[in-house]
Amino acid sequence: MKAFLSKVLYFLKETVRGVGRHKSLSAATLVSTVASLLIFGVVLLVTANVRLAADQLERRKGIVAFIEEGISGERLAYLQSEIEKIPEVEAVTYVSKEEALEEFRQSLGTEEFLEAIDSNPLPASFDVTLKGGQRGADVLERVATLIEDMRSIEEVSFGGQWAARLDRLLRTLAILNVIVGVIVGIAVAFIVANTVRLTVLARKESIQIMKVVGATVGFIRIPFVLEGMLHTFLSAALALGLLYVAYSVVGYRLRDIAFLPPLFVGLFVVWGLVAGVVGTHFSLREVLSKSRE
Amino acid sequence: MVRFFHVTKIFSDRRVALSDVSFQMKDGELLFVVGPSGAGKSTLLKMIYMEEVPTSGQVIVGGFLSTTISPDKIPTLRRRVGVVFQDFRLIHDRSAFENVALPLRISDRFLGTEIKERVMNALSKVGLCHRRNSLPRELSGGEQQRVAIARAIVNNPIVLLADEPTGNLDFGVGREIIQVMCDINAAGTAVIVATHDERIPAELGCRIAKIREGRLSELRGGLAI
């Protein structure tokens, strides 16, 4: 147990020393990995905001069902419950004639036009919101038809063609985003892995010496892997910090820009760590395979 | 303890490094392998710490057979063999103490205080206790080679191998280094020194095996073949 603890302590010391001993190399690799991770962070930030914008646009997709005049409160409640029973429907909000007029008045911003009208010509309606993931143009049309067929519903509006166009736009955006994200993610992983590789190759001689004096591959590998992880973790933290500063300065001017959600922060750090570990692994394999085990 | 049975080594470029080499070394023996560059001296030593494997024949070192040893056992063998090189091969960013301590830290058997004792003991054998905190670049060539020797003996190896240990040193310092090795041998460790310079072993009256074009010949001093 004592020997095990002593070895763990040795590995930790070696990891910290490894960074400390090669300050200039560490600083150069840190700059390089932070810069590339920052690019990845920007792509993730754009992705997160595109998703957010898409989600907001999708939320606007809904159905307005206009109700015939003069139906009883009982019938109104029944209609609302019937619409709510449709599986794709998330919420149904009743908008009375008075509320509709008030909304109209606010959207016009003037009273003059309304003063010319004696009575309220606007019908009462149900605003129907669909569940997330059920807002495609085809679903929208199907649900609209179902509602339209109900007795006491005069007319249904759901912006058919507009919804289909929005669907296509969002799909294209999502595909583009994934393609760019994957390309940048892979490129960044290569840069980080190669940068870590340089730090390993710079210590090729030390590795060969350790082999000659009887170090196992595992013994040689562990401090390098830990150092690679520490390095990329610090780089990821620094890149995130810089990204946040940039977001605070630029995002302040642009409205409705959100920072990376926790899932993306996790993805960002894990991606950096994986790239660091893979880089360490392959460069060590390259150095260790040059001579016999 | 070290046995070569009809060992031949042919590299991938078809160069014959060793040709039908057979010899045996017992505990505590001292052997100088003398020959020009490219004669096969380094390959012969590499066979002992199993950096190279024979194309044919067999090498036995302290119970490890080159034909059957598994890759995971090679580090165990190397912990029982000390190696010194012409270019010292010290880790430049570690002190003399840390360089010498390396084989002990690698092993599971030693803890802090024992490591310190053993390292100081090895450094005292090469007369360098007072330079323990120096980095390799702060030491002379002779001192660096002494640190390398201390590192090679700190684990009490069954055999100490030295590949041209005086190659980077002037004659006087080289003779001191060879004397250190003779002292280590006198304390009971088997030593094999590969060198192109016959003068020092001849002067010291040591046993010599000549190697030329991969063939071992002219064995003097009772070495068993």
PDB file of N, CA, C and O in Angstrom, chain A residues 23-94:
ATOM      1  N   LYS A  23       8.899  25.024 -19.169  1.00  0.00           N
ATOM      2  CA  LYS A  23       8.017  26.199 -19.122  1.00  0.00           C
ATOM      3  C   LYS A  23       7.766  26.791 -20.507  1.00  0.00           C
ATOM      4  O   LYS A  23       6.629  27.055 -20.880  1.00  0.00           O
ATOM      5  N   SER A  24       8.858  26.993 -21.277  1.00  0.00           N
ATOM      6  CA  SER A  24       8.677  27.659 -22.569  1.00  0.00           C
ATOM      7  C   SER A  24       7.863  26.778 -23.513  1.00  0.00           C
ATOM      8  O   SER A  24       6.973  27.254 -24.212  1.00  0.00           O
ATOM      9  N   LEU A  25       8.174  25.471 -23.482  1.00  0.00           N
ATOM     10  CA  LEU A  25       7.431  24.533 -24.325  1.00  0.00           C
ATOM     11  C   LEU A  25       5.968  24.487 -23.889  1.00  0.00           C
ATOM     12  O   LEU A  25       5.052  24.541 -24.707  1.00  0.00           O
ATOM     13  N   SER A  26       5.773  24.441 -22.578  1.00  0.00           N
ATOM     14  CA  SER A  26       4.409  24.392 -22.041  1.00  0.00           C
ATOM     15  C   SER A  26       3.641  25.647 -22.421  1.00  0.00           C
ATOM     16  O   SER A  26       2.472  25.576 -22.807  1.00  0.00           O
ATOM     17  N   ALA A  27       4.315  26.811 -22.319  1.00  0.00           N
ATOM     18  CA  ALA A  27       3.640  28.072 -22.638  1.00  0.00           C
ATOM     19  C   ALA A  27       3.260  28.094 -24.120  1.00  0.00           C
ATOM     20  O   ALA A  27       2.140  28.470 -24.474  1.00  0.00           O
ATOM     21  N   ALA A  28       4.191  27.644 -24.976  1.00  0.00           N
ATOM     22  CA  ALA A  28       3.921  27.661 -26.422  1.00  0.00           C
ATOM     23  C   ALA A  28       2.767  26.723 -26.768  1.00  0.00           C
ATOM     24  O   ALA A  28       1.872  27.093 -27.537  1.00  0.00           O
ATOM     25  N   THR A  29       2.768  25.537 -26.160  1.00  0.00           N
ATOM     26  CA  THR A  29       1.700  24.589 -26.474  1.00  0.00           C
ATOM     27  C   THR A  29       0.367  25.076 -25.898  1.00  0.00           C
ATOM     28  O   THR A  29      -0.678  24.876 -26.503  1.00  0.00           O
ATOM     29  N   LEU A  30       0.455  25.744 -24.745  1.00  0.00           N
ATOM     30  CA  LEU A  30      -0.771  26.269 -24.124  1.00  0.00           C
ATOM     31  C   LEU A  30      -1.423  27.306 -25.041  1.00  0.00           C
ATOM     32  O   LEU A  30      -2.636  27.265 -25.281  1.00  0.00           O
ATOM     33  N   VAL A  31      -0.599  28.207 -25.573  1.00  0.00           N
ATOM     34  CA  VAL A  31      -1.122  29.251 -26.473  1.00  0.00           C
ATOM     35  C   VAL A  31      -1.790  28.584 -27.680  1.00  0.00           C
ATOM     36  O   VAL A  31      -2.911  28.937 -28.074  1.00  0.00           O
ATOM     37  N   SER A  32      -1.092  27.585 -28.232  1.00  0.00           N
ATOM     38  CA  SER A  32      -1.613  26.924 -29.427  1.00  0.00           C
ATOM     39  C   SER A  32      -2.931  26.186 -29.140  1.00  0.00           C
ATOM     40  O   SER A  32      -3.892  26.302 -29.904  1.00  0.00           O
ATOM     41  N   THR A  33      -2.975  25.455 -28.035  1.00  0.00           N
ATOM     42  CA  THR A  33      -4.197  24.692 -27.735  1.00  0.00           C
ATOM     43  C   THR A  33      -5.341  25.641 -27.322  1.00  0.00           C
ATOM     44  O   THR A  33      -6.484  25.409 -27.702  1.00  0.00           O
ATOM     45  N   VAL A  34      -4.994  26.699 -26.573  1.00  0.00           N
ATOM     46  CA  VAL A  34      -6.050  27.650 -26.175  1.00  0.00           C
ATOM     47  C   VAL A  34      -6.650  28.290 -27.423  1.00  0.00           C
ATOM     48  O   VAL A  34      -7.876  28.377 -27.562  1.00  0.00           O
ATOM     49  N   ALA A  35      -5.760  28.678 -28.376  1.00  0.00           N
ATOM     50  CA  ALA A  35      -6.245  29.340 -29.594  1.00  0.00           C
ATOM     51  C   ALA A  35      -7.171  28.405 -30.377  1.00  0.00           C
ATOM     52  O   ALA A  35      -8.247  28.817 -30.821  1.00  0.00           O
ATOM     53  N   SER A  36      -6.747  27.150 -30.533  1.00  0.00           N
ATOM     54  CA  SER A  36      -7.590  26.256 -31.335  1.00  0.00           C
ATOM     55  C   SER A  36      -8.883  25.903 -30.602  1.00  0.00           C
ATOM     56  O   SER A  36      -9.946  25.802 -31.222  1.00  0.00           O
ATOM     57  N   LEU A  37      -8.788  25.746 -29.280  1.00  0.00           N
ATOM     58  CA  LEU A  37     -10.014  25.451 -28.521  1.00  0.00           C
ATOM     59  C   LEU A  37     -10.971  26.644 -28.533  1.00  0.00           C
ATOM     60  O   LEU A  37     -12.192  26.477 -28.495  1.00  0.00           O
ATOM     61  N   LEU A  38     -10.380  27.839 -28.595  1.00  0.00           N
ATOM     62  CA  LEU A  38     -11.204  29.053 -28.644  1.00  0.00           C
ATOM     63  C   LEU A  38     -12.040  29.065 -29.932  1.00  0.00           C
ATOM     64  O   LEU A  38     -13.230  29.408 -29.911  1.00  0.00           O
ATOM     65  N   ILE A  39     -11.404  28.657 -31.031  1.00  0.00           N
ATOM     66  CA  ILE A  39     -12.136  28.585 -32.315  1.00  0.00           C
ATOM     67  C   ILE A  39     -13.298  27.592 -32.180  1.00  0.00           C
ATOM     68  O   ILE A  39     -14.426  27.861 -32.591  1.00  0.00           O
ATOM     69  N   PHE A  40     -12.985  26.456 -31.565  1.00  0.00           N
ATOM     70  CA  PHE A  40     -14.015  25.442 -31.343  1.00  0.00           C
ATOM     71  C   PHE A  40     -15.139  26.010 -30.465  1.00  0.00           C
ATOM     72  O   PHE A  40     -16.321  25.786 -30.721  1.00  0.00           O
ATOM     73  N   GLY A  41     -14.743  26.785 -29.461  1.00  0.00           N
ATOM     74  CA  GLY A  41     -15.709  27.402 -28.551  1.00  0.00           C
ATOM     75  C   GLY A  41     -16.627  28.357 -29.296  1.00  0.00           C
ATOM     76  O   GLY A  41     -17.840  28.385 -29.053  1.00  0.00           O
ATOM     77  N   VAL A  42     -16.053  29.141 -30.223  1.00  0.00           N
ATOM     78  CA  VAL A  42     -16.861  30.095 -30.994  1.00  0.00           C
ATOM     79  C   VAL A  42     -17.894  29.315 -31.832  1.00  0.00           C
ATOM     80  O   VAL A  42     -19.064  29.686 -31.887  1.00  0.00           O
ATOM     81  N   VAL A  43     -17.430  28.224 -32.448  1.00  0.00           N
ATOM     82  CA  VAL A  43     -18.351  27.411 -33.265  1.00  0.00           C
ATOM     83  C   VAL A  43     -19.475  26.856 -32.376  1.00  0.00           C
ATOM     84  O   VAL A  43     -20.648  26.882 -32.751  1.00  0.00           O
ATOM     85  N   LEU A  44     -19.116  26.399 -31.187  1.00  0.00           N
ATOM     86  CA  LEU A  44     -20.139  25.872 -30.275  1.00  0.00           C
ATOM     87  C   LEU A  44     -21.111  26.969 -29.852  1.00  0.00           C
ATOM     88  O   LEU A  44     -22.311  26.739 -29.741  1.00  0.00           O
ATOM     89  N   LEU A  45     -20.555  28.163 -29.636  1.00  0.00           N
ATOM     90  CA  LEU A  45     -21.398  29.290 -29.223  1.00  0.00           C
ATOM     91  C   LEU A  45     -22.405  29.627 -30.327  1.00  0.00           C
ATOM     92  O   LEU A  45     -23.591  29.853 -30.056  1.00  0.00           O
ATOM     93  N   VAL A  46     -21.909  29.645 -31.563  1.00  0.00           N
ATOM     94  CA  VAL A  46     -22.800  29.913 -32.699  1.00  0.00           C
ATOM     95  C   VAL A  46     -23.857  28.801 -32.774  1.00  0.00           C
ATOM     96  O   VAL A  46     -25.052  29.072 -32.924  1.00  0.00           O
ATOM     97  N   THR A  47     -23.409  27.556 -32.626  1.00  0.00           N
ATOM     98  CA  THR A  47     -24.334  26.420 -32.676  1.00  0.00           C
ATOM     99  C   THR A  47     -25.430  26.565 -31.621  1.00  0.00           C
ATOM    100  O   THR A  47     -26.616  26.395 -31.915  1.00  0.00           O
ATOM    101  N   ALA A  48     -24.996  26.889 -30.392  1.00  0.00           N
ATOM    102  CA  ALA A  48     -25.952  27.004 -29.290  1.00  0.00           C
ATOM    103  C   ALA A  48     -26.981  28.083 -29.598  1.00  0.00           C
ATOM    104  O   ALA A  48     -28.176  27.912 -29.352  1.00  0.00           O
ATOM    105  N   ASN A  49     -26.500  29.201 -30.177  1.00  0.00           N
ATOM    106  CA  ASN A  49     -27.418  30.301 -30.445  1.00  0.00           C
ATOM    107  C   ASN A  49     -28.315  30.042 -31.645  1.00  0.00           C
ATOM    108  O   ASN A  49     -29.456  30.497 -31.674  1.00  0.00           O
ATOM    109  N   VAL A  50     -27.788  29.316 -32.633  1.00  0.00           N
ATOM    110  CA  VAL A  50     -28.621  28.933 -33.776  1.00  0.00           C
ATOM    111  C   VAL A  50     -29.755  28.032 -33.277  1.00  0.00           C
ATOM    112  O   VAL A  50     -30.910  28.183 -33.654  1.00  0.00           O
ATOM    113  N   ARG A  51     -29.389  27.110 -32.394  1.00  0.00           N
ATOM    114  CA  ARG A  51     -30.406  26.196 -31.830  1.00  0.00           C
ATOM    115  C   ARG A  51     -31.470  26.967 -31.063  1.00  0.00           C
ATOM    116  O   ARG A  51     -32.658  26.676 -31.147  1.00  0.00           O
ATOM    117  N   LEU A  52     -30.969  27.947 -30.307  1.00  0.00           N
ATOM    118  CA  LEU A  52     -31.885  28.759 -29.490  1.00  0.00           C
ATOM    119  C   LEU A  52     -32.849  29.545 -30.385  1.00  0.00           C
ATOM    120  O   LEU A  52     -34.060  29.579 -30.147  1.00  0.00           O
ATOM    121  N   ALA A  53     -32.255  30.171 -31.440  1.00  0.00           N
ATOM    122  CA  ALA A  53     -33.065  30.967 -32.361  1.00  0.00           C
ATOM    123  C   ALA A  53     -34.075  30.073 -33.070  1.00  0.00           C
ATOM    124  O   ALA A  53     -35.245  30.443 -33.229  1.00  0.00           O
ATOM    125  N   ALA A  54     -33.622  28.895 -33.478  1.00  0.00           N
ATOM    126  CA  ALA A  54     -34.500  27.956 -34.173  1.00  0.00           C
ATOM    127  C   ALA A  54     -35.649  27.561 -33.262  1.00  0.00           C
ATOM    128  O   ALA A  54     -36.804  27.497 -33.688  1.00  0.00           O
ATOM    129  N   ASP A  55     -35.310  27.324 -32.014  1.00  0.00           N
ATOM    130  CA  ASP A  55     -36.322  26.929 -31.044  1.00  0.00           C
ATOM    131  C   ASP A  55     -37.357  28.035 -30.864  1.00  0.00           C
ATOM    132  O   ASP A  55     -38.562  27.788 -30.815  1.00  0.00           O
ATOM    133  N   GLN A  56     -36.856  29.283 -30.793  1.00  0.00           N
ATOM    134  CA  GLN A  56     -37.774  30.418 -30.611  1.00  0.00           C
ATOM    135  C   GLN A  56     -38.690  30.578 -31.823  1.00  0.00           C
ATOM    136  O   GLN A  56     -39.877  30.857 -31.692  1.00  0.00           O
ATOM    137  N   LEU A  57     -38.079  30.393 -33.017  1.00  0.00           N
ATOM    138  CA  LEU A  57     -38.874  30.489 -34.244  1.00  0.00           C
ATOM    139  C   LEU A  57     -39.933  29.393 -34.269  1.00  0.00           C
ATOM    140  O   LEU A  57     -41.080  29.633 -34.638  1.00  0.00           O
ATOM    141  N   GLU A  58     -39.532  28.214 -33.872  1.00  0.00           N
ATOM    142  CA  GLU A  58     -40.453  27.077 -33.873  1.00  0.00           C
ATOM    143  C   GLU A  58     -41.618  27.308 -32.925  1.00  0.00           C
ATOM    144  O   GLU A  58     -42.745  26.922 -33.204  1.00  0.00           O
ATOM    145  N   ARG A  59     -41.303  27.947 -31.798  1.00  0.00           N
ATOM    146  CA  ARG A  59     -42.357  28.211 -30.813  1.00  0.00           C
ATOM    147  C   ARG A  59     -43.447  29.123 -31.376  1.00  0.00           C
ATOM    148  O   ARG A  59     -44.580  29.109 -30.911  1.00  0.00           O
ATOM    149  N   ARG A  60     -43.012  29.952 -32.338  1.00  0.00           N
ATOM    150  CA  ARG A  60     -43.999  30.868 -32.928  1.00  0.00           C
ATOM    151  C   ARG A  60     -44.979  30.118 -33.821  1.00  0.00           C
ATOM    152  O   ARG A  60     -46.007  30.652 -34.211  1.00  0.00           O
ATOM    153  N   LYS A  61     -44.554  28.918 -34.218  1.00  0.00           N
ATOM    154  CA  LYS A  61     -45.437  28.134 -35.071  1.00  0.00           C
ATOM    155  C   LYS A  61     -46.596  27.597 -34.238  1.00  0.00           C
ATOM    156  O   LYS A  61     -46.382  26.845 -33.304  1.00  0.00           O
ATOM    157  N   GLY A  62     -47.760  28.032 -34.559  1.00  0.00           N
ATOM    158  CA  GLY A  62     -48.910  27.557 -33.802  1.00  0.00           C
ATOM    159  C   GLY A  62     -50.181  27.641 -34.660  1.00  0.00           C
ATOM    160  O   GLY A  62     -50.118  28.006 -35.833  1.00  0.00           O
ATOM    161  N   ILE A  63     -51.309  27.305 -34.037  1.00  0.00           N
ATOM    162  CA  ILE A  63     -52.572  27.312 -34.776  1.00  0.00           C
ATOM    163  C   ILE A  63     -53.528  28.270 -34.068  1.00  0.00           C
ATOM    164  O   ILE A  63     -53.612  28.266 -32.834  1.00  0.00           O
ATOM    165  N   VAL A  64     -54.195  29.090 -34.856  1.00  0.00           N
ATOM    166  CA  VAL A  64     -55.246  29.933 -34.279  1.00  0.00           C
ATOM    167  C   VAL A  64     -56.582  29.413 -34.820  1.00  0.00           C
ATOM    168  O   VAL A  64     -56.790  29.350 -36.028  1.00  0.00           O
ATOM    169  N   ALA A  65     -57.461  28.997 -33.884  1.00  0.00           N
ATOM    170  CA  ALA A  65     -58.772  28.466 -34.291  1.00  0.00           C
ATOM    171  C   ALA A  65     -59.847  29.487 -33.909  1.00  0.00           C
ATOM    172  O   ALA A  65     -60.019  29.792 -32.722  1.00  0.00           O
ATOM    173  N   PHE A  66     -60.491  30.073 -34.914  1.00  0.00           N
ATOM    174  CA  PHE A  66     -61.519  31.095 -34.652  1.00  0.00           C
ATOM    175  C   PHE A  66     -62.861  30.421 -34.342  1.00  0.00           C
ATOM    176  O   PHE A  66     -63.242  29.447 -35.003  1.00  0.00           O
ATOM    177  N   ILE A  67     -63.527  30.959 -33.309  1.00  0.00           N
ATOM    178  CA  ILE A  67     -64.736  30.314 -32.801  1.00  0.00           C
ATOM    179  C   ILE A  67     -65.988  31.058 -33.293  1.00  0.00           C
ATOM    180  O   ILE A  67     -65.994  32.293 -33.376  1.00  0.00           O
ATOM    181  N   GLU A  68     -67.013  30.274 -33.626  1.00  0.00           N
ATOM    182  CA  GLU A  68     -68.287  30.881 -34.056  1.00  0.00           C
ATOM    183  C   GLU A  68     -68.850  31.769 -32.951  1.00  0.00           C
ATOM    184  O   GLU A  68     -68.654  31.490 -31.772  1.00  0.00           O
ATOM    185  N   GLU A  69     -69.577  32.777 -33.361  1.00  0.00           N
ATOM    186  CA  GLU A  69     -70.152  33.702 -32.360  1.00  0.00           C
ATOM    187  C   GLU A  69     -71.324  33.043 -31.643  1.00  0.00           C
ATOM    188  O   GLU A  69     -71.989  32.161 -32.213  1.00  0.00           O
ATOM    189  N   GLY A  70     -71.520  33.430 -30.441  1.00  0.00           N
ATOM    190  CA  GLY A  70     -72.720  33.080 -29.695  1.00  0.00           C
ATOM    191  C   GLY A  70     -72.784  31.673 -29.148  1.00  0.00           C
ATOM    192  O   GLY A  70     -73.866  31.179 -28.832  1.00  0.00           O
ATOM    193  N   ILE A  71     -71.656  30.997 -28.988  1.00  0.00           N
ATOM    194  CA  ILE A  71     -71.740  29.650 -28.411  1.00  0.00           C
ATOM    195  C   ILE A  71     -71.664  29.754 -26.881  1.00  0.00           C
ATOM    196  O   ILE A  71     -71.097  30.702 -26.333  1.00  0.00           O
ATOM    197  N   SER A  72     -72.215  28.772 -26.233  1.00  0.00           N
ATOM    198  CA  SER A  72     -72.311  28.825 -24.765  1.00  0.00           C
ATOM    199  C   SER A  72     -70.938  28.575 -24.122  1.00  0.00           C
ATOM    200  O   SER A  72     -70.020  28.025 -24.759  1.00  0.00           O
ATOM    201  N   GLY A  73     -70.842  28.962 -22.857  1.00  0.00           N
ATOM    202  CA  GLY A  73     -69.600  28.742 -22.088  1.00  0.00           C
ATOM    203  C   GLY A  73     -69.303  27.263 -21.966  1.00  0.00           C
ATOM    204  O   GLY A  73     -68.129  26.849 -22.010  1.00  0.00           O
ATOM    205  N   GLU A  74     -70.340  26.491 -21.844  1.00  0.00           N
ATOM    206  CA  GLU A  74     -70.195  25.034 -21.717  1.00  0.00           C
ATOM    207  C   GLU A  74     -69.570  24.457 -22.980  1.00  0.00           C
ATOM    208  O   GLU A  74     -68.639  23.658 -22.940  1.00  0.00           O
ATOM    209  N   ARG A  75     -70.114  24.905 -24.091  1.00  0.00           N
ATOM    210  CA  ARG A  75     -69.629  24.419 -25.402  1.00  0.00           C
ATOM    211  C   ARG A  75     -68.160  24.832 -25.592  1.00  0.00           C
ATOM    212  O   ARG A  75     -67.344  24.067 -26.088  1.00  0.00           O
ATOM    213  N   LEU A  76     -67.859  26.060 -25.132  1.00  0.00           N
ATOM    214  CA  LEU A  76     -66.503  26.602 -25.239  1.00  0.00           C
ATOM    215  C   LEU A  76     -65.519  25.717 -24.462  1.00  0.00           C
ATOM    216  O   LEU A  76     -64.439  25.342 -24.962  1.00  0.00           O
ATOM    217  N   ALA A  77     -65.920  25.370 -23.236  1.00  0.00           N
ATOM    218  CA  ALA A  77     -65.057  24.532 -22.388  1.00  0.00           C
ATOM    219  C   ALA A  77     -64.863  23.150 -23.000  1.00  0.00           C
ATOM    220  O   ALA A  77     -63.764  22.582 -22.988  1.00  0.00           O
ATOM    221  N   TYR A  78     -65.954  22.631 -23.598  1.00  0.00           N
ATOM    222  CA  TYR A  78     -65.890  21.305 -24.228  1.00  0.00           C
ATOM    223  C   TYR A  78     -64.913  21.331 -25.411  1.00  0.00           C
ATOM    224  O   TYR A  78     -64.059  20.451 -25.565  1.00  0.00           O
ATOM    225  N   LEU A  79     -65.062  22.406 -26.222  1.00  0.00           N
ATOM    226  CA  LEU A  79     -64.181  22.547 -27.403  1.00  0.00           C
ATOM    227  C   LEU A  79     -62.699  22.584 -26.976  1.00  0.00           C
ATOM    228  O   LEU A  79     -61.847  21.909 -27.544  1.00  0.00           O
ATOM    229  N   GLN A  80     -62.445  23.389 -25.950  1.00  0.00           N
ATOM    230  CA  GLN A  80     -61.054  23.526 -25.471  1.00  0.00           C
ATOM    231  C   GLN A  80     -60.501  22.170 -25.018  1.00  0.00           C
ATOM    232  O   GLN A  80     -59.379  21.809 -25.363  1.00  0.00           O
ATOM    233  N   SER A  81     -61.348  21.412 -24.284  1.00  0.00           N
ATOM    234  CA  SER A  81     -60.866  20.113 -23.790  1.00  0.00           C
ATOM    235  C   SER A  81     -60.660  19.131 -24.949  1.00  0.00           C
ATOM    236  O   SER A  81     -59.737  18.334 -24.938  1.00  0.00           O
ATOM    237  N   GLU A  82     -61.497  19.252 -25.994  1.00  0.00           N
ATOM    238  CA  GLU A  82     -61.343  18.375 -27.171  1.00  0.00           C
ATOM    239  C   GLU A  82     -60.013  18.648 -27.877  1.00  0.00           C
ATOM    240  O   GLU A  82     -59.313  17.728 -28.299  1.00  0.00           O
ATOM    241  N   ILE A  83     -59.704  19.945 -27.996  1.00  0.00           N
ATOM    242  CA  ILE A  83     -58.433  20.309 -28.666  1.00  0.00           C
ATOM    243  C   ILE A  83     -57.251  19.833 -27.807  1.00  0.00           C
ATOM    244  O   ILE A  83     -56.267  19.296 -28.311  1.00  0.00           O
ATOM    245  N   GLU A  84     -57.371  20.012 -26.506  1.00  0.00           N
ATOM    246  CA  GLU A  84     -56.288  19.601 -25.591  1.00  0.00           C
ATOM    247  C   GLU A  84     -56.039  18.095 -25.642  1.00  0.00           C
ATOM    248  O   GLU A  84     -54.937  17.642 -25.331  1.00  0.00           O
ATOM    249  N   LYS A  85     -57.071  17.348 -26.016  1.00  0.00           N
ATOM    250  CA  LYS A  85     -56.927  15.886 -26.076  1.00  0.00           C
ATOM    251  C   LYS A  85     -56.062  15.430 -27.256  1.00  0.00           C
ATOM    252  O   LYS A  85     -55.578  14.312 -27.275  1.00  0.00           O
ATOM    253  N   ILE A  86     -55.884  16.300 -28.252  1.00  0.00           N
ATOM    254  CA  ILE A  86     -55.057  15.909 -29.414  1.00  0.00           C
ATOM    255  C   ILE A  86     -53.618  15.708 -28.907  1.00  0.00           C
ATOM    256  O   ILE A  86     -53.052  16.609 -28.258  1.00  0.00           O
ATOM    257  N   PRO A  87     -53.011  14.533 -29.168  1.00  0.00           N
ATOM    258  CA  PRO A  87     -51.718  14.202 -28.559  1.00  0.00           C
ATOM    259  C   PRO A  87     -50.600  15.214 -28.831  1.00  0.00           C
ATOM    260  O   PRO A  87     -49.719  15.410 -28.008  1.00  0.00           O
ATOM    261  N   GLU A  88     -50.599  15.839 -30.008  1.00  0.00           N
ATOM    262  CA  GLU A  88     -49.495  16.747 -30.369  1.00  0.00           C
ATOM    263  C   GLU A  88     -49.625  18.123 -29.696  1.00  0.00           C
ATOM    264  O   GLU A  88     -48.709  18.933 -29.733  1.00  0.00           O
ATOM    265  N   VAL A  89     -50.793  18.376 -29.103  1.00  0.00           N
ATOM    266  CA  VAL A  89     -51.060  19.712 -28.553  1.00  0.00           C
ATOM    267  C   VAL A  89     -50.448  19.859 -27.153  1.00  0.00           C
ATOM    268  O   VAL A  89     -50.574  18.995 -26.303  1.00  0.00           O
ATOM    269  N   GLU A  90     -49.726  20.981 -26.973  1.00  0.00           N
ATOM    270  CA  GLU A  90     -49.103  21.231 -25.673  1.00  0.00           C
ATOM    271  C   GLU A  90     -50.017  22.096 -24.801  1.00  0.00           C
ATOM    272  O   GLU A  90     -50.246  21.809 -23.639  1.00  0.00           O
ATOM    273  N   ALA A  91     -50.545  23.194 -25.400  1.00  0.00           N
ATOM    274  CA  ALA A  91     -51.405  24.105 -24.625  1.00  0.00           C
ATOM    275  C   ALA A  91     -52.441  24.775 -25.519  1.00  0.00           C
ATOM    276  O   ALA A  91     -52.208  24.977 -26.711  1.00  0.00           O
ATOM    277  N   VAL A  92     -53.549  25.095 -24.901  1.00  0.00           N
ATOM    278  CA  VAL A  92     -54.613  25.801 -25.628  1.00  0.00           C
ATOM    279  C   VAL A  92     -55.006  27.017 -24.786  1.00  0.00           C
ATOM    280  O   VAL A  92     -55.325  26.891 -23.614  1.00  0.00           O
ATOM    281  N   THR A  93     -54.902  28.203 -25.407  1.00  0.00           N
ATOM    282  CA  THR A  93     -55.249  29.426 -24.679  1.00  0.00           C
ATOM    283  C   THR A  93     -56.468  30.068 -25.344  1.00  0.00           C
ATOM    284  O   THR A  93     -56.480  30.268 -26.570  1.00  0.00           O
ATOM    285  N   TYR A  94     -57.447  30.397 -24.530  1.00  0.00           N
ATOM    286  CA  TYR A  94     -58.657  31.048 -25.058  1.00  0.00           C
ATOM    287  C   TYR A  94     -58.427  32.558 -25.127  1.00  0.00           C
ATOM    288  O   TYR A  94     -57.989  33.169 -24.151  1.00  0.00           O
TER     289      TYR A  94
END
